[in-house]
Short mmCIF file of C-alpha atoms and ligand atoms in Angstrom, two decimals:
data_model
loop_
_atom_site.label_atom_id
_atom_site.label_comp_id
_atom_site.label_asym_id
_atom_site.label_seq_id
_atom_site.Cartn_x
_atom_site.Cartn_y
_atom_site.Cartn_z
CA MET A 278 5.84 40.56 -13.29
CA PRO A 279 7.47 37.41 -11.85
CA ILE A 280 5.99 34.21 -13.19
CA LYS A 281 6.71 31.13 -11.11
CA THR A 282 6.30 27.64 -12.46
CA VAL A 283 4.62 25.12 -10.21
CA PRO A 284 6.44 21.76 -10.38
CA THR A 285 4.33 18.77 -11.34
CA PRO A 286 3.69 16.71 -8.23
CA GLN A 287 4.31 13.01 -8.27
CA LEU A 288 1.27 10.86 -7.89
CA ILE A 289 1.15 8.94 -4.67
CA PHE A 290 1.40 5.64 -6.60
CA GLU A 291 4.62 6.83 -8.16
CA LYS A 292 6.10 7.32 -4.70
CA SER A 293 5.12 3.87 -3.62
CA TYR A 294 7.64 1.09 -2.95
CA PRO A 295 6.63 -2.47 -2.18
CA GLY A 296 6.87 -3.20 1.49
CA ARG A 297 6.99 0.37 2.75
CA ILE A 298 4.41 1.05 5.38
CA GLY A 299 3.12 4.13 7.15
CA CYS A 300 2.37 2.63 10.53
CA ASN A 301 3.58 -0.06 12.89
CA VAL A 302 1.00 -2.71 13.56
CA PRO A 303 1.84 -4.81 16.64
CA VAL A 304 2.26 -8.53 16.19
CA CYS A 305 -1.14 -10.18 16.39
CA ASP A 306 -1.69 -11.78 19.81
CA THR A 307 -5.11 -13.26 19.06
CA PRO A 308 -5.93 -16.08 16.62
CA GLU A 309 -5.79 -14.69 13.08
CA VAL A 310 -9.01 -14.66 11.11
CA ASP A 311 -9.03 -15.88 7.54
CA LEU A 312 -10.55 -12.73 6.04
CA GLN A 313 -10.99 -14.30 2.63
CA ALA A 314 -13.02 -17.13 4.13
CA THR A 315 -15.00 -14.85 6.43
CA LEU A 316 -15.81 -12.04 4.03
CA GLY A 317 -15.91 -13.90 0.74
CA ASP A 318 -15.05 -11.93 -2.36
CA LEU A 319 -12.10 -9.90 -1.13
CA ARG A 320 -10.16 -8.26 -3.95
CA GLU A 321 -6.61 -9.40 -4.33
CA ASP A 322 -5.67 -7.04 -7.13
CA LEU A 323 -6.32 -3.78 -5.31
CA HIS A 324 -3.14 -1.77 -5.79
CA LEU A 325 -2.73 0.51 -2.83
CA PRO A 326 0.27 2.77 -2.50
CA GLU A 327 2.87 1.71 0.02
CA ILE A 328 4.51 4.73 1.56
CA GLY A 329 6.04 5.91 4.84
CA GLU A 330 4.18 8.24 7.21
CA LEU A 331 6.32 11.34 6.63
CA ASP A 332 6.22 10.98 2.84
CA LEU A 333 2.47 10.52 3.00
CA LEU A 334 2.10 13.67 5.13
CA ARG A 335 4.30 15.65 2.71
CA HIS A 336 2.33 14.34 -0.23
CA PHE A 337 -0.99 15.64 1.06
CA THR A 338 0.46 18.88 2.42
CA ASN A 339 2.04 19.62 -0.97
CA LEU A 340 -1.20 18.80 -2.75
CA SER A 341 -3.05 21.20 -0.47
CA HIS A 342 -0.61 23.93 -1.50
CA ILE A 343 -1.48 23.45 -5.16
CA ASN A 344 -5.13 24.09 -4.38
CA TYR A 345 -6.18 27.67 -5.10
CA GLY A 346 -8.63 29.26 -2.69
CA ILE A 347 -9.66 32.55 -1.17
CA GLU A 348 -7.08 31.97 1.55
CA THR A 349 -4.23 31.63 -0.94
CA GLY A 350 -5.00 34.41 -3.39
CA PHE A 351 -7.32 36.95 -4.98
CA TYR A 352 -10.43 35.28 -6.36
CA PRO A 353 -12.42 37.72 -8.54
CA LEU A 354 -14.98 35.18 -9.79
CA GLY A 355 -17.93 37.37 -10.78
CA SER A 356 -21.38 36.64 -9.38
CA CYS A 357 -19.88 34.23 -6.83
CA THR A 358 -18.89 36.80 -4.15
CA MET A 359 -15.71 35.03 -3.08
CA LYS A 360 -15.19 37.11 0.06
CA TYR A 361 -13.14 36.26 3.09
CA ASN A 362 -14.89 33.95 5.56
CA PRO A 363 -13.79 35.28 8.95
CA LYS A 364 -12.14 32.73 11.25
CA ILE A 365 -14.36 33.73 14.15
CA ASN A 366 -17.24 32.10 12.24
CA GLU A 367 -15.42 28.78 12.48
CA LYS A 368 -14.75 29.24 16.18
CA THR A 369 -18.39 29.74 17.07
CA ALA A 370 -19.56 26.94 14.76
CA ALA A 371 -17.11 24.61 16.52
CA LEU A 372 -18.43 25.37 20.02
CA PRO A 373 -19.47 21.97 21.41
CA GLY A 374 -22.97 23.22 22.31
CA PHE A 375 -23.59 23.87 18.59
CA ALA A 376 -21.40 21.27 16.96
CA ASN A 377 -22.56 18.31 19.05
CA ILE A 378 -26.33 18.69 19.01
CA HIS A 379 -28.22 16.18 16.93
CA PRO A 380 -31.03 17.06 14.52
CA MET A 381 -33.19 14.26 15.99
CA GLN A 382 -32.90 15.71 19.50
CA PRO A 383 -36.25 16.68 21.06
CA VAL A 384 -36.89 20.30 20.21
CA GLU A 385 -37.28 21.20 23.93
CA THR A 386 -33.60 20.47 24.39
CA ILE A 387 -32.34 22.97 21.77
CA PRO A 388 -33.71 26.40 22.76
CA GLY A 389 -30.28 27.96 22.14
CA ALA A 390 -30.17 26.62 18.60
CA LEU A 391 -33.69 27.92 17.91
CA ASP A 392 -32.54 31.31 19.23
CA ILE A 393 -29.73 31.33 16.66
CA LEU A 394 -32.16 30.45 13.86
CA ILE A 395 -34.65 33.14 14.80
CA GLY A 396 -31.79 35.60 15.33
CA VAL A 397 -30.60 35.05 11.77
CA GLN A 398 -34.18 35.23 10.48
CA ASP A 399 -34.80 38.53 12.30
CA MET A 400 -31.60 40.12 11.01
CA LEU A 401 -32.19 38.95 7.42
CA SER A 402 -35.75 40.20 7.65
CA GLU A 403 -34.49 43.64 8.64
CA ILE A 404 -31.80 43.63 5.93
CA THR A 405 -34.11 42.53 3.10
CA GLY A 406 -37.35 44.20 4.17
CA PHE A 407 -39.33 40.95 4.00
CA ASP A 408 -41.83 39.93 6.69
CA HIS A 409 -40.82 36.28 6.78
CA ILE A 410 -37.60 34.36 6.31
CA THR A 411 -36.95 30.65 6.11
CA LEU A 412 -33.43 29.28 6.32
CA GLN A 413 -34.24 25.85 4.96
CA PRO A 414 -33.13 25.92 1.29
CA LEU A 415 -29.64 24.49 0.91
CA ALA A 416 -28.31 26.59 -2.00
CA GLY A 417 -29.18 29.65 -4.02
CA ALA A 418 -30.81 27.59 -6.75
CA HIS A 419 -32.74 25.69 -4.09
CA GLY A 420 -33.98 29.02 -2.68
CA GLU A 421 -35.14 30.05 -6.16
CA MET A 422 -37.04 26.81 -6.47
CA ALA A 423 -38.58 27.15 -2.99
CA CYS A 424 -39.80 30.66 -3.91
CA LEU A 425 -41.38 29.40 -7.12
CA MET A 426 -43.05 26.59 -5.15
CA LEU A 427 -44.55 29.19 -2.80
CA ILE A 428 -45.71 31.26 -5.77
CA LYS A 429 -47.27 28.19 -7.36
CA ALA A 430 -49.11 27.30 -4.12
CA TYR A 431 -50.32 30.92 -3.86
CA HIS A 432 -51.73 30.95 -7.41
CA GLU A 433 -53.38 27.55 -6.89
CA ALA A 434 -54.98 28.70 -3.61
CA ARG A 435 -56.53 31.61 -5.54
CA GLY A 436 -57.87 29.37 -8.28
CA GLU A 437 -55.22 30.61 -10.71
CA GLY A 438 -53.28 27.40 -11.11
CA HIS A 439 -53.45 27.80 -14.89
CA ARG A 440 -50.63 30.37 -14.83
CA HIS A 441 -47.77 28.50 -16.48
CA THR A 442 -45.12 30.99 -17.61
CA VAL A 443 -42.14 32.45 -15.80
CA PHE A 444 -40.47 35.53 -17.35
CA ILE A 445 -36.70 35.71 -17.05
CA PRO A 446 -34.31 38.38 -18.41
CA ASP A 447 -31.85 37.28 -21.08
CA SER A 448 -28.99 38.22 -18.74
CA ALA A 449 -30.11 35.84 -15.95
CA HIS A 450 -28.04 33.22 -14.17
CA GLY A 451 -28.63 29.74 -15.58
CA THR A 452 -30.17 28.54 -12.34
CA ASN A 453 -33.22 30.81 -12.91
CA PRO A 454 -34.61 29.01 -15.98
CA ALA A 455 -33.54 25.69 -14.46
CA SER A 456 -35.55 26.37 -11.29
CA ALA A 457 -38.56 27.49 -13.32
CA ALA A 458 -38.41 24.37 -15.48
CA ARG A 459 -37.99 22.19 -12.38
CA CYS A 460 -41.25 23.65 -11.04
CA GLY A 461 -43.01 22.77 -14.30
CA TYR A 462 -43.09 26.29 -15.73
CA ASP A 463 -42.51 27.44 -19.29
CA VAL A 464 -39.82 30.09 -19.58
CA LYS A 465 -40.13 33.31 -21.55
CA SER A 466 -36.99 35.38 -22.09
CA ILE A 467 -37.23 39.17 -21.65
CA PRO A 468 -34.60 41.25 -23.46
CA THR A 469 -32.23 43.79 -21.96
CA ASP A 470 -32.09 47.29 -23.45
CA ALA A 471 -29.03 49.19 -24.67
CA GLU A 472 -28.40 50.73 -21.23
CA GLY A 473 -28.34 47.30 -19.59
CA ASN A 474 -31.80 47.55 -17.99
CA THR A 475 -34.84 45.36 -18.42
CA ASP A 476 -36.46 46.38 -21.70
CA VAL A 477 -39.67 47.78 -20.23
CA ALA A 478 -41.37 48.19 -23.62
CA ALA A 479 -40.69 44.53 -24.42
CA LEU A 480 -41.99 43.51 -21.00
CA GLU A 481 -45.13 45.57 -21.53
CA LYS A 482 -45.75 43.80 -24.81
CA ALA A 483 -45.10 40.36 -23.29
CA LEU A 484 -47.66 41.11 -20.56
CA GLU A 485 -50.45 41.92 -23.01
CA GLY A 486 -53.40 39.55 -23.43
CA GLU A 487 -52.61 35.87 -22.95
CA GLY A 488 -49.10 36.76 -21.73
CA GLY A 489 -50.52 38.59 -18.72
CA LYS A 490 -53.13 35.91 -18.05
CA ASN A 491 -50.55 33.14 -17.99
CA ILE A 492 -47.62 34.75 -16.21
CA ALA A 493 -46.93 33.12 -12.83
CA ALA A 494 -43.83 35.13 -11.98
CA PHE A 495 -41.07 37.39 -13.20
CA MET A 496 -37.65 36.36 -11.86
CA LEU A 497 -35.49 39.45 -11.77
CA THR A 498 -31.92 39.80 -10.52
CA ASN A 499 -31.12 43.08 -8.80
CA PRO A 500 -28.44 44.34 -9.12
CA SER A 501 -28.53 42.51 -12.43
CA THR A 502 -25.89 40.08 -13.60
CA LEU A 503 -24.56 43.02 -15.64
CA GLY A 504 -23.55 44.51 -12.28
CA LEU A 505 -26.10 47.30 -12.69
CA PHE A 506 -28.89 48.50 -10.43
CA GLU A 507 -32.24 48.15 -12.15
CA PRO A 508 -33.68 51.68 -12.06
CA ASN A 509 -37.21 50.69 -13.14
CA ILE A 510 -37.67 48.11 -10.45
CA GLU A 511 -40.78 49.60 -8.82
CA LYS A 512 -42.46 50.14 -12.17
CA ILE A 513 -41.68 46.58 -13.28
CA CYS A 514 -43.15 45.15 -10.06
CA GLN A 515 -46.31 47.24 -10.56
CA MET A 516 -46.66 46.08 -14.18
CA VAL A 517 -46.40 42.40 -13.24
CA HIS A 518 -48.72 42.75 -10.23
CA ALA A 519 -51.31 44.54 -12.36
CA VAL A 520 -51.85 41.35 -14.38
CA GLY A 521 -51.77 39.05 -11.33
CA GLY A 522 -48.15 37.85 -11.56
CA GLN A 523 -45.62 37.65 -8.73
CA VAL A 524 -42.11 39.09 -8.75
CA PHE A 525 -39.16 37.12 -7.43
CA CYS A 526 -35.79 38.76 -6.74
CA ASP A 527 -32.67 36.72 -7.40
CA GLY A 528 -30.74 38.08 -4.42
CA ALA A 529 -27.38 36.43 -5.09
CA ASN A 530 -26.04 39.95 -5.66
CA MET A 531 -27.20 41.28 -2.28
CA ASN A 532 -23.59 42.07 -1.37
CA ALA A 533 -24.06 45.28 -3.36
CA MET A 534 -27.01 46.44 -1.28
CA VAL A 535 -26.73 45.23 2.33
CA GLY A 536 -27.60 48.08 4.67
CA THR A 537 -28.32 50.55 1.87
CA THR A 538 -31.56 49.47 0.18
CA ARG A 539 -34.05 46.61 0.62
CA PRO A 540 -35.71 44.45 -2.07
CA GLY A 541 -38.72 44.05 0.22
CA ASP A 542 -39.34 47.79 -0.19
CA HIS A 543 -38.98 47.71 -3.98
CA GLY A 544 -42.17 45.72 -4.58
CA PHE A 545 -40.79 42.16 -4.76
CA ASP A 546 -42.92 39.35 -3.36
CA CYS A 547 -40.04 37.08 -2.42
CA MET A 548 -36.31 36.66 -2.85
CA HIS A 549 -33.48 34.30 -2.18
CA LEU A 550 -30.16 35.06 -0.53
CA ASN A 551 -26.90 33.18 -0.74
CA LEU A 552 -25.50 33.09 2.76
CA HIS A 553 -22.38 31.50 1.20
CA LYS A 554 -21.93 34.65 -0.85
CA THR A 555 -23.20 37.71 1.00
CA PHE A 556 -23.00 36.50 4.59
CA SER A 557 -19.54 34.93 4.57
CA THR A 558 -20.30 31.26 5.08
CA PRO A 559 -17.95 29.02 3.08
CA HIS A 560 -18.47 28.26 -0.58
CA GLY A 561 -18.46 25.02 -2.49
CA GLY A 562 -15.77 22.67 -1.25
CA GLY A 563 -15.57 24.70 1.97
CA GLY A 564 -18.98 23.62 3.17
CA PRO A 565 -22.63 23.28 2.31
CA GLY A 566 -24.52 26.30 1.02
CA CYS A 567 -27.56 28.09 2.37
CA GLY A 568 -30.16 29.78 0.19
CA ALA A 569 -32.38 31.51 2.75
CA ILE A 570 -35.53 33.08 1.31
CA GLY A 571 -37.59 36.10 2.28
CA LEU A 572 -41.26 36.65 1.48
CA GLN A 573 -44.17 38.99 2.01
CA LYS A 574 -47.17 38.17 4.21
CA HIS A 575 -49.40 36.80 1.45
CA LEU A 576 -46.97 33.93 0.81
CA GLU A 577 -46.52 33.08 4.50
CA PRO A 578 -49.25 30.40 4.77
CA PHE A 579 -47.30 28.26 2.26
CA LEU A 580 -43.92 28.40 4.07
CA PRO A 581 -42.04 25.09 4.29
CA VAL A 582 -42.11 23.33 7.67
CA PRO A 583 -40.89 23.61 10.33
CA VAL A 584 -41.56 27.34 10.63
CA ILE A 585 -39.31 28.77 13.32
CA ARG A 586 -41.34 31.49 15.04
CA ARG A 587 -42.19 33.03 18.40
CA ASN A 588 -45.44 31.80 19.93
CA GLU A 589 -47.93 34.00 21.80
CA SER A 590 -45.75 33.96 24.92
CA GLY A 591 -42.63 34.92 22.99
CA VAL A 592 -41.07 31.44 23.16
CA VAL A 593 -39.30 30.30 19.96
CA VAL A 594 -40.96 27.17 18.56
CA ALA A 595 -40.59 24.91 15.54
CA ASP A 596 -44.11 24.92 14.08
CA TYR A 597 -45.19 21.91 12.03
CA THR A 598 -48.97 22.46 12.09
CA ARG A 599 -49.24 24.40 8.87
CA PRO A 600 -52.18 23.18 6.76
CA HIS A 601 -51.20 25.14 3.62
CA SER A 602 -47.46 24.48 3.78
CA ILE A 603 -45.65 23.31 0.65
CA GLY A 604 -44.07 20.71 2.97
CA ARG A 605 -40.41 20.23 3.58
CA VAL A 606 -37.74 21.49 1.23
CA SER A 607 -34.86 19.98 3.21
CA ALA A 608 -34.24 17.73 6.16
CA PHE A 609 -34.56 19.19 9.65
CA TYR A 610 -33.78 22.92 9.98
CA GLY A 611 -31.45 23.64 7.04
CA GLN A 612 -27.66 23.89 7.40
CA PHE A 613 -27.60 24.72 11.09
CA LEU A 614 -23.87 25.32 11.50
CA MET A 615 -23.92 27.65 8.49
CA GLU A 616 -26.58 29.66 10.31
CA VAL A 617 -24.24 29.86 13.31
CA ARG A 618 -21.53 31.23 11.00
CA ALA A 619 -23.90 33.76 9.40
CA TYR A 620 -25.16 34.78 12.85
CA THR A 621 -21.59 35.37 13.98
CA TYR A 622 -20.86 37.48 10.89
CA LEU A 623 -24.01 39.56 11.27
CA ARG A 624 -23.42 40.17 14.96
CA ALA A 625 -19.70 40.86 14.51
CA TYR A 626 -20.46 43.69 12.05
CA GLY A 627 -23.68 44.88 13.66
CA LYS A 628 -26.32 47.02 12.09
CA GLU A 629 -24.22 50.18 11.86
CA GLN A 630 -21.35 48.62 9.94
CA MET A 631 -23.45 46.51 7.57
CA ALA A 632 -23.66 49.28 4.99
CA GLU A 633 -19.86 49.51 4.95
CA ILE A 634 -19.73 46.02 3.49
CA SER A 635 -21.73 46.91 0.41
CA ARG A 636 -20.17 50.36 0.03
CA HIS A 637 -16.70 48.86 -0.07
CA ALA A 638 -17.79 46.06 -2.40
CA VAL A 639 -19.15 48.67 -4.83
CA LEU A 640 -16.10 50.92 -4.39
CA ASN A 641 -13.67 48.08 -5.10
CA ALA A 642 -15.54 47.01 -8.24
CA ASN A 643 -15.62 50.57 -9.55
CA TYR A 644 -11.92 50.97 -8.79
CA VAL A 645 -11.07 47.89 -10.87
CA ARG A 646 -13.41 49.09 -13.61
CA ALA A 647 -11.76 52.51 -13.70
CA ARG A 648 -8.22 51.08 -13.74
CA LEU A 649 -9.00 48.65 -16.55
CA LYS A 650 -11.36 50.70 -18.70
CA ASP A 651 -8.68 51.75 -21.20
CA VAL A 652 -7.61 48.18 -21.92
CA LEU A 653 -10.93 46.35 -21.45
CA LYS A 654 -14.09 48.22 -22.36
CA PRO A 655 -16.89 48.16 -19.77
CA ALA A 656 -20.03 46.64 -21.28
CA HIS A 657 -22.05 49.69 -20.17
CA ASP A 658 -21.02 53.27 -19.77
CA ARG A 659 -22.18 53.86 -16.20
CA PRO A 660 -20.87 53.09 -12.71
CA CYS A 661 -21.24 49.47 -11.66
CA MET A 662 -22.42 47.91 -8.44
CA HIS A 663 -20.40 45.11 -6.77
CA GLU A 664 -18.93 43.69 -9.99
CA CYS A 665 -17.77 45.08 -13.31
CA ILE A 666 -18.54 43.53 -16.68
CA LEU A 667 -15.87 44.11 -19.32
CA THR A 668 -15.58 42.96 -22.90
CA ALA A 669 -12.49 41.63 -24.66
CA GLU A 670 -14.19 41.85 -28.06
CA LYS A 671 -11.52 44.20 -29.42
CA TYR A 672 -8.77 41.62 -28.82
CA LYS A 673 -10.77 38.90 -30.50
CA LYS A 674 -11.40 41.01 -33.59
CA GLU A 675 -7.92 42.48 -33.90
CA HIS A 676 -5.60 39.84 -32.46
CA GLY A 677 -7.57 36.59 -32.29
CA VAL A 678 -7.37 36.60 -28.50
CA ARG A 679 -10.50 35.61 -26.62
CA ALA A 680 -11.69 36.38 -23.09
CA LEU A 681 -10.87 32.77 -22.28
CA ASP A 682 -7.24 33.28 -23.36
CA ILE A 683 -6.93 36.31 -21.09
CA SER A 684 -8.32 34.29 -18.20
CA LYS A 685 -5.99 31.37 -18.85
CA ARG A 686 -3.02 33.73 -18.96
CA LEU A 687 -4.07 35.17 -15.58
CA ILE A 688 -3.49 31.71 -14.13
CA ASP A 689 0.16 32.02 -15.17
CA TYR A 690 0.28 35.28 -13.23
CA GLY A 691 -0.98 33.45 -10.15
CA TYR A 692 -4.59 34.58 -10.12
CA HIS A 693 -7.89 32.79 -10.23
CA PRO A 694 -9.64 34.05 -13.39
CA PRO A 695 -12.82 36.10 -13.34
CA THR A 696 -16.06 34.62 -14.64
CA ASN A 697 -16.06 34.25 -18.46
CA TYR A 698 -18.89 34.40 -21.01
CA PHE A 699 -21.57 35.25 -18.44
CA PRO A 700 -23.88 37.10 -18.84
CA MET A 701 -24.15 35.59 -22.29
CA ILE A 702 -25.46 38.78 -23.88
CA VAL A 703 -22.05 40.47 -23.53
CA PRO A 704 -19.57 39.31 -26.20
CA GLU A 705 -16.18 38.06 -24.89
CA CYS A 706 -17.35 38.84 -21.39
CA LEU A 707 -15.14 39.10 -18.32
CA MET A 708 -17.09 39.49 -15.07
CA ILE A 709 -14.92 40.72 -12.21
CA GLU A 710 -16.14 40.79 -8.61
CA PRO A 711 -13.38 41.85 -6.22
CA THR A 712 -15.54 41.92 -3.02
CA GLU A 713 -15.06 44.31 -0.11
CA THR A 714 -12.44 42.31 1.75
CA GLU A 715 -9.56 43.05 -0.65
CA ALA A 716 -6.96 45.75 0.02
CA LYS A 717 -6.11 48.41 -2.57
CA GLU A 718 -2.64 46.86 -3.08
CA THR A 719 -4.24 43.55 -4.04
CA LEU A 720 -6.58 45.24 -6.52
CA ASP A 721 -3.65 47.18 -7.99
CA ALA A 722 -1.49 44.08 -8.41
CA PHE A 723 -4.38 42.30 -10.15
CA CYS A 724 -5.06 45.28 -12.42
CA ASP A 725 -1.33 45.49 -13.27
CA ALA A 726 -1.44 41.82 -14.29
CA MET A 727 -4.54 42.40 -16.45
CA ILE A 728 -2.93 45.40 -18.14
CA ALA A 729 0.27 43.42 -18.78
CA ILE A 730 -1.77 40.59 -20.29
CA CYS A 731 -3.68 42.95 -22.58
CA LYS A 732 -0.29 44.24 -23.80
CA GLU A 733 0.81 40.68 -24.44
CA ALA A 734 -2.43 40.08 -26.35
CA VAL A 735 -1.30 42.70 -28.86
CA GLU A 736 2.43 41.93 -28.97
CA THR A 737 2.72 38.20 -28.29
CA PRO A 738 -0.76 36.68 -28.60
CA GLU A 739 0.69 33.13 -28.75
CA LEU A 740 1.57 33.47 -25.04
CA LEU A 741 -2.13 33.75 -24.31
CA HIS A 742 -3.17 30.98 -26.66
CA ASP A 743 -0.80 28.54 -24.97
CA ALA A 744 -1.56 29.59 -21.39
CA PRO A 745 -1.47 28.36 -18.74
CA THR A 746 2.04 27.01 -19.05
CA THR A 747 3.28 27.38 -15.47
CA GLN A 748 0.78 25.16 -13.71
CA ILE A 749 0.56 21.43 -13.23
CA VAL A 750 -2.07 21.17 -15.93
CA GLY A 751 -2.15 23.17 -19.14
CA ARG A 752 -5.13 24.08 -21.31
CA LEU A 753 -7.76 21.41 -20.95
CA ASP A 754 -10.03 20.26 -23.74
CA GLU A 755 -13.21 21.55 -22.14
CA THR A 756 -15.56 20.04 -24.73
CA LYS A 757 -14.02 16.62 -24.33
CA ALA A 758 -14.07 17.01 -20.55
CA VAL A 759 -17.82 17.55 -20.64
CA LYS A 760 -18.59 14.83 -23.17
CA ASP A 761 -16.09 12.20 -22.12
CA LEU A 762 -15.14 12.85 -18.52
CA ASP A 763 -12.55 10.42 -17.17
CA VAL A 764 -10.67 11.48 -14.08
CA ARG A 765 -9.31 8.05 -13.13
CA TRP A 766 -5.60 7.52 -12.86
CA LYS A 767 -4.74 4.28 -14.60
CA PHE A 768 -2.45 2.00 -12.67
CA ALA A 769 0.70 0.99 -14.52
CA ASP A 770 3.04 -0.86 -12.20
CA THR A 771 6.49 0.46 -13.01
CA ARG A 772 7.74 0.17 -9.43
CA GLN A 773 11.09 -1.35 -8.67
CA PRO A 774 11.58 -3.12 -5.34
CA VAL A 775 14.05 -1.31 -3.10
CA THR A 776 17.40 -3.01 -3.08
CA VAL A 777 19.42 -2.58 0.06
C1 PLP B 68 -24.68 32.03 -7.43
C2 PLP B 68 -25.89 32.50 -8.09
C3 PLP B 68 -27.07 31.74 -8.08
C4 PLP B 68 -27.17 30.33 -7.56
O1 PLP B 68 -26.66 30.09 -6.29
P1 PLP B 68 -26.12 28.64 -5.88
O2 PLP B 68 -25.93 28.71 -4.41
O3 PLP B 68 -24.84 28.45 -6.65
O4 PLP B 68 -27.16 27.63 -6.27
C5 PLP B 68 -28.19 32.31 -8.66
N1 PLP B 68 -28.16 33.52 -9.23
C6 PLP B 68 -27.04 34.27 -9.28
C7 PLP B 68 -27.07 35.63 -9.93
C8 PLP B 68 -25.86 33.78 -8.73
O5 PLP B 68 -24.74 34.50 -8.79
#
């Protein structure tokens, strides 16, 4: 396996020479203003790099090449669904009619935009099986919180505002307890059984007596963060409903189910989606997120405003007259241009092909699982959904190599590592989500690298402990980075004037 070392780039200050300039400013033909006198406290000691235009261009172009992204390589970061974001999404989002409208424009002037919003809502409604969708939440975690706010309003409207506990499985994503706490709820952890399912007996016990009286909601991820479909989902929903609780579905893993099965039919009351995962809008640095939510009829009165809906004559309106609404959860209509991208994606595939997305996502994850199972043990002995959860426990016990070391070594092989140590209930966990957009050759090359690294773990474990050694930064002190973060570059003027 060829390992290529990335040269350390020079910092822009190190390329700087006094007097070099990147542009030609014409000689001033108007009286010069004394900026210091006009503006007051201008800094005189601000060291800016002095560099020519071409060198500046090369500097930023080279930096951009060091950046790792879905468009440079395979990105198997579990739970994050790092799939390809088709370029056609960008084309439609850039159409002037979409890109140039202003959120303060009178609503009568944006019927086309409202059509896009209701189009996305209708398609998501059909995909999830929920009666109502709102596109307003700006991230997955924000969607979780919006759902809990709806649930809270629902309980209060029924005179059950005393319900103060939210149940969450011990495998859940960290945003779940954070959202519950943000809404003022106490969190109760529900264990996972040996097969990787919700421990139904433990849930039954937790719902007895006071537990059942005080439960506001159960937040359940399906497929779970163990990459497994929860087989008891209908029973769990019935159990929680029987004591007056609501059931929320963390739908960040919807990429495993699009077009094949619908959470709205499983008994859930509401769910969130990550359009920046399942529906191919960009992730993180690539653009703002969207955490659309779906809900059943009984939660509809509490929807955030504006509610985008068809009026009696079939005209799409933005409805603000909602006496029971929880209010706004974001400014204006949500991330409008992300909705344009999601609309494009949904229409480009169409209803018939939607199921192919999830089938291929599941197939790819099971392929990786099968190819790696002899070197990295799957956490559970059953087929996975869209991601596979493996454990490196054996290497830790026998060779002192941790999951983190394997991931760091993967960087040397040119790959973005999978998710590590999540879910927390799996020791030395590696969570691999290949997504449907990767070719078999890519999966094979990645699996070959993983197998080679596992061999190294046995024969030359020091290679893994030291990794990464080929990149511009080595192993960072993660504890210190959290406790004492300092990303400033300190200016030390070592520049020599150019002598001609
Ligand atoms: C990504 C994710 C979330 C949170 O989504 P954000 O958009 O990052 O806030 C919640 N739950 C699960 C299982 C996730 O994978």
